[in-house]
Amino acid sequence: MEDIFQELINKAKEARLKAYAPYSKFQVGSAVLTENDTIFTGCNIENVSLGLSICAERVAIFKAISSGCKRIKAIAIICDTEKPCSPCGACRQVMVEFSPEMEVIMVNHQNKIKIAKAKELLPGFFKGRAIEHR
Ligand code: THU
């Protein structure tokens, strides 16, 4: 595996410690690597109005986008599950919006790793009229 992927995993692990998940008690950490090799991290943030909660992946991706980086090369996601942490459907759709080719590095606490491209995780994803605006 590429060294930069290991660095992303380490950053995701660190970000997970900042998770605000008092309701589910399920902490997730994430880190994205942009086209220009900047790293942005995210953790899940819940709310007493549960539907307002947001996943770690989208926090990291939105930090990148709002900093002007729309092309993402890779995203690492870590949580404490038996299998490597698999992103939810909503986050998959957000991933393909910006970079269908992004490498999604799924990790768990035993350091089990699975890697797949975003577009492979959401076959037949919604494209609307596919107007190029990115
Ligand atoms: N969660 C994530 O952060 N990423 C995912 O891909 C799935 C779920 C969060 C949302 C919620 O705060 C907690 O995990 C339990 O669902």
PDB file of C-alpha atoms and ligand atoms in Angstrom:
ATOM      1  CA  MET A   1       0.000   0.000   0.000  1.00  0.00           C
ATOM      2  CA  GLU A   2       1.162   3.548  -0.728  1.00  0.00           C
ATOM      3  CA  ASP A   3       2.772   5.425   2.219  1.00  0.00           C
ATOM      4  CA  ILE A   4       0.382   8.321   1.708  1.00  0.00           C
ATOM      5  CA  PHE A   5      -2.538   5.939   2.241  1.00  0.00           C
ATOM      6  CA  GLN A   6      -1.059   4.919   5.597  1.00  0.00           C
ATOM      7  CA  GLU A   7      -0.735   8.585   6.513  1.00  0.00           C
ATOM      8  CA  LEU A   8      -4.387   9.121   5.598  1.00  0.00           C
ATOM      9  CA  ILE A   9      -5.379   6.209   7.816  1.00  0.00           C
ATOM     10  CA  ASN A  10      -3.389   7.692  10.718  1.00  0.00           C
ATOM     11  CA  LYS A  11      -5.083  11.071  10.260  1.00  0.00           C
ATOM     12  CA  ALA A  12      -8.521   9.424  10.114  1.00  0.00           C
ATOM     13  CA  LYS A  13      -7.729   7.576  13.340  1.00  0.00           C
ATOM     14  CA  GLU A  14      -6.750  10.846  15.009  1.00  0.00           C
ATOM     15  CA  ALA A  15      -9.901  12.591  13.716  1.00  0.00           C
ATOM     16  CA  ARG A  16     -12.072   9.797  15.117  1.00  0.00           C
ATOM     17  CA  LEU A  17     -11.055  10.863  18.613  1.00  0.00           C
ATOM     18  CA  LYS A  18     -12.943  14.119  17.988  1.00  0.00           C
ATOM     19  CA  ALA A  19     -16.215  12.373  17.076  1.00  0.00           C
ATOM     20  CA  TYR A  20     -19.310  13.790  18.768  1.00  0.00           C
ATOM     21  CA  ALA A  21     -21.500  10.710  19.024  1.00  0.00           C
ATOM     22  CA  PRO A  22     -23.262  10.737  22.415  1.00  0.00           C
ATOM     23  CA  TYR A  23     -26.412   9.117  20.974  1.00  0.00           C
ATOM     24  CA  SER A  24     -25.099   6.229  18.903  1.00  0.00           C
ATOM     25  CA  LYS A  25     -21.786   5.904  20.771  1.00  0.00           C
ATOM     26  CA  PHE A  26     -20.369   4.914  17.394  1.00  0.00           C
ATOM     27  CA  GLN A  27     -17.325   6.984  16.486  1.00  0.00           C
ATOM     28  CA  VAL A  28     -16.091   7.379  12.920  1.00  0.00           C
ATOM     29  CA  GLY A  29     -13.010   9.166  11.592  1.00  0.00           C
ATOM     30  CA  SER A  30     -12.152  10.150   8.056  1.00  0.00           C
ATOM     31  CA  ALA A  31      -9.414  11.859   6.050  1.00  0.00           C
ATOM     32  CA  VAL A  32      -9.363  12.923   2.405  1.00  0.00           C
ATOM     33  CA  LEU A  33      -6.402  13.462   0.130  1.00  0.00           C
ATOM     34  CA  THR A  34      -6.979  16.163  -2.473  1.00  0.00           C
ATOM     35  CA  GLU A  35      -5.538  16.516  -5.964  1.00  0.00           C
ATOM     36  CA  ASN A  36      -2.839  18.863  -4.631  1.00  0.00           C
ATOM     37  CA  ASP A  37      -1.976  16.482  -1.785  1.00  0.00           C
ATOM     38  CA  THR A  38      -3.656  18.414   1.012  1.00  0.00           C
ATOM     39  CA  ILE A  39      -5.323  16.373   3.737  1.00  0.00           C
ATOM     40  CA  PHE A  40      -8.656  17.301   5.351  1.00  0.00           C
ATOM     41  CA  THR A  41     -10.101  15.320   8.234  1.00  0.00           C
ATOM     42  CA  GLY A  42     -13.580  14.735   9.591  1.00  0.00           C
ATOM     43  CA  CYS A  43     -15.487  12.965  12.347  1.00  0.00           C
ATOM     44  CA  ASN A  44     -19.167  12.213  12.752  1.00  0.00           C
ATOM     45  CA  ILE A  45     -21.153  14.924  14.523  1.00  0.00           C
ATOM     46  CA  GLU A  46     -24.545  14.042  15.982  1.00  0.00           C
ATOM     47  CA  ASN A  47     -27.408  16.175  17.216  1.00  0.00           C
ATOM     48  CA  VAL A  48     -30.240  15.629  19.688  1.00  0.00           C
ATOM     49  CA  SER A  49     -32.463  16.162  16.652  1.00  0.00           C
ATOM     50  CA  LEU A  50     -31.024  12.953  15.227  1.00  0.00           C
ATOM     51  CA  GLY A  51     -31.669  13.635  11.545  1.00  0.00           C
ATOM     52  CA  LEU A  52     -29.249  16.550  11.724  1.00  0.00           C
ATOM     53  CA  SER A  53     -26.304  14.251  12.394  1.00  0.00           C
ATOM     54  CA  ILE A  54     -23.607  14.091   9.759  1.00  0.00           C
ATOM     55  CA  CYS A  55     -21.131  11.360   8.851  1.00  0.00           C
ATOM     56  CA  ALA A  56     -17.371  11.703   9.185  1.00  0.00           C
ATOM     57  CA  GLU A  57     -16.842  11.261   5.430  1.00  0.00           C
ATOM     58  CA  ARG A  58     -19.067  14.184   4.479  1.00  0.00           C
ATOM     59  CA  VAL A  59     -17.470  16.436   7.078  1.00  0.00           C
ATOM     60  CA  ALA A  60     -14.025  15.736   5.580  1.00  0.00           C
ATOM     61  CA  ILE A  61     -15.231  16.048   1.974  1.00  0.00           C
ATOM     62  CA  PHE A  62     -17.118  19.292   2.647  1.00  0.00           C
ATOM     63  CA  LYS A  63     -14.070  20.753   4.375  1.00  0.00           C
ATOM     64  CA  ALA A  64     -12.063  20.008   1.216  1.00  0.00           C
ATOM     65  CA  ILE A  65     -14.701  21.425  -1.129  1.00  0.00           C
ATOM     66  CA  SER A  66     -15.199  24.549   0.953  1.00  0.00           C
ATOM     67  CA  SER A  67     -11.434  25.096   0.886  1.00  0.00           C
ATOM     68  CA  GLY A  68     -11.506  25.055  -2.897  1.00  0.00           C
ATOM     69  CA  CYS A  69     -10.384  21.449  -3.493  1.00  0.00           C
ATOM     70  CA  LYS A  70     -12.997  19.638  -5.573  1.00  0.00           C
ATOM     71  CA  ARG A  71     -10.848  16.783  -6.821  1.00  0.00           C
ATOM     72  CA  ILE A  72     -10.232  14.105  -4.263  1.00  0.00           C
ATOM     73  CA  LYS A  73      -7.780  11.268  -4.826  1.00  0.00           C
ATOM     74  CA  ALA A  74      -8.545   9.167  -1.775  1.00  0.00           C
ATOM     75  CA  ILE A  75     -10.539   8.986   1.432  1.00  0.00           C
ATOM     76  CA  ALA A  76      -9.792   6.861   4.494  1.00  0.00           C
ATOM     77  CA  ILE A  77     -12.584   5.854   6.870  1.00  0.00           C
ATOM     78  CA  ILE A  78     -12.096   4.151  10.194  1.00  0.00           C
ATOM     79  CA  CYS A  79     -14.460   2.802  12.811  1.00  0.00           C
ATOM     80  CA  ASP A  80     -14.635  -0.005  15.309  1.00  0.00           C
ATOM     81  CA  THR A  81     -16.435  -2.700  13.348  1.00  0.00           C
ATOM     82  CA  GLU A  82     -15.570  -6.295  12.625  1.00  0.00           C
ATOM     83  CA  LYS A  83     -15.160  -5.586   8.926  1.00  0.00           C
ATOM     84  CA  PRO A  84     -13.420  -2.527   7.435  1.00  0.00           C
ATOM     85  CA  CYS A  85     -15.621   0.563   7.880  1.00  0.00           C
ATOM     86  CA  SER A  86     -17.976   0.801   4.907  1.00  0.00           C
ATOM     87  CA  PRO A  87     -19.403   4.242   3.974  1.00  0.00           C
ATOM     88  CA  CYS A  88     -23.167   4.812   3.962  1.00  0.00           C
ATOM     89  CA  GLY A  89     -25.106   5.318   0.731  1.00  0.00           C
ATOM     90  CA  ALA A  90     -25.476   9.081   1.206  1.00  0.00           C
ATOM     91  CA  CYS A  91     -21.718   9.516   1.567  1.00  0.00           C
ATOM     92  CA  ARG A  92     -21.122   7.334  -1.513  1.00  0.00           C
ATOM     93  CA  GLN A  93     -23.340   9.629  -3.583  1.00  0.00           C
ATOM     94  CA  VAL A  94     -21.413  12.664  -2.291  1.00  0.00           C
ATOM     95  CA  MET A  95     -18.109  10.953  -3.163  1.00  0.00           C
ATOM     96  CA  VAL A  96     -19.096  10.251  -6.776  1.00  0.00           C
ATOM     97  CA  GLU A  97     -20.387  13.808  -7.216  1.00  0.00           C
ATOM     98  CA  PHE A  98     -16.840  15.067  -6.970  1.00  0.00           C
ATOM     99  CA  SER A  99     -14.512  12.190  -7.821  1.00  0.00           C
ATOM    100  CA  PRO A 100     -15.937   8.840  -8.954  1.00  0.00           C
ATOM    101  CA  GLU A 101     -12.375   7.558  -9.263  1.00  0.00           C
ATOM    102  CA  MET A 102     -11.447   8.330  -5.649  1.00  0.00           C
ATOM    103  CA  GLU A 103      -9.908   5.446  -3.765  1.00  0.00           C
ATOM    104  CA  VAL A 104     -11.974   4.622  -0.695  1.00  0.00           C
ATOM    105  CA  ILE A 105      -9.761   3.123   1.991  1.00  0.00           C
ATOM    106  CA  MET A 106     -11.938   1.304   4.494  1.00  0.00           C
ATOM    107  CA  VAL A 107     -10.279   0.373   7.764  1.00  0.00           C
ATOM    108  CA  ASN A 108     -11.202  -1.111  11.129  1.00  0.00           C
ATOM    109  CA  HIS A 109      -9.461  -1.199  14.478  1.00  0.00           C
ATOM    110  CA  GLN A 110      -7.637  -4.409  13.743  1.00  0.00           C
ATOM    111  CA  ASN A 111      -6.171  -2.570  10.759  1.00  0.00           C
ATOM    112  CA  LYS A 112      -8.120  -4.714   8.314  1.00  0.00           C
ATOM    113  CA  ILE A 113      -8.116  -2.732   5.087  1.00  0.00           C
ATOM    114  CA  LYS A 114     -10.287  -2.840   1.998  1.00  0.00           C
ATOM    115  CA  ILE A 115      -9.849  -0.463  -0.934  1.00  0.00           C
ATOM    116  CA  ALA A 116     -12.319   0.246  -3.747  1.00  0.00           C
ATOM    117  CA  LYS A 117     -13.092   3.152  -6.041  1.00  0.00           C
ATOM    118  CA  ALA A 118     -16.113   5.307  -5.101  1.00  0.00           C
ATOM    119  CA  LYS A 119     -17.836   4.459  -8.401  1.00  0.00           C
ATOM    120  CA  GLU A 120     -17.477   0.752  -7.632  1.00  0.00           C
ATOM    121  CA  LEU A 121     -19.184   1.235  -4.278  1.00  0.00           C
ATOM    122  CA  LEU A 122     -22.239   2.802  -5.933  1.00  0.00           C
ATOM    123  CA  PRO A 123     -22.889   1.082  -9.260  1.00  0.00           C
ATOM    124  CA  GLY A 124     -25.385   2.921 -11.458  1.00  0.00           C
ATOM    125  CA  PHE A 125     -25.155   6.039  -9.327  1.00  0.00           C
ATOM    126  CA  PHE A 126     -27.487   8.971 -10.022  1.00  0.00           C
ATOM    127  CA  LYS A 127     -26.020  11.455 -12.493  1.00  0.00           C
ATOM    128  CA  GLY A 128     -28.984  13.716 -13.238  1.00  0.00           C
ATOM    129  CA  ARG A 129     -28.447  15.195 -16.686  1.00  0.00           C
ATOM    130  CA  ALA A 130     -24.700  14.842 -16.184  1.00  0.00           C
ATOM    131  CA  ILE A 131     -23.950  18.493 -16.890  1.00  0.00           C
ATOM    132  CA  GLU A 132     -20.213  19.054 -16.418  1.00  0.00           C
ATOM    133  CA  HIS A 133     -19.881  21.646 -13.659  1.00  0.00           C
ATOM    134  CA  ARG A 134     -17.091  20.357 -11.461  1.00  0.00           C
TER     135      ARG A 134
HETATM  136  N1  THU B   1     -21.587   7.256  10.389  1.00  0.00           N
HETATM  137  C1  THU B   1     -20.517   7.822   9.763  1.00  0.00           C
HETATM  138  O1  THU B   1     -19.899   8.759  10.275  1.00  0.00           O
HETATM  139  N2  THU B   1     -20.158   7.318   8.549  1.00  0.00           N
HETATM  140  C2  THU B   1     -20.804   6.303   7.898  1.00  0.00           C
HETATM  141  O2  THU B   1     -20.445   5.973   6.773  1.00  0.00           O
HETATM  142  C3  THU B   1     -21.920   5.630   8.549  1.00  0.00           C
HETATM  143  C4  THU B   1     -22.364   6.163   9.848  1.00  0.00           C
HETATM  144  C5  THU B   1     -21.993   7.801  11.694  1.00  0.00           C
HETATM  145  C6  THU B   1     -23.346   8.456  11.710  1.00  0.00           C
HETATM  146  C7  THU B   1     -23.743   8.320  13.150  1.00  0.00           C
HETATM  147  O3  THU B   1     -23.206   9.401  13.886  1.00  0.00           O
HETATM  148  C8  THU B   1     -23.063   7.042  13.623  1.00  0.00           C
HETATM  149  O4  THU B   1     -22.072   6.753  12.641  1.00  0.00           O
HETATM  150  C9  THU B   1     -23.991   5.866  13.767  1.00  0.00           C
HETATM  151  O5  THU B   1     -24.728   5.644  12.637  1.00  0.00           O
END
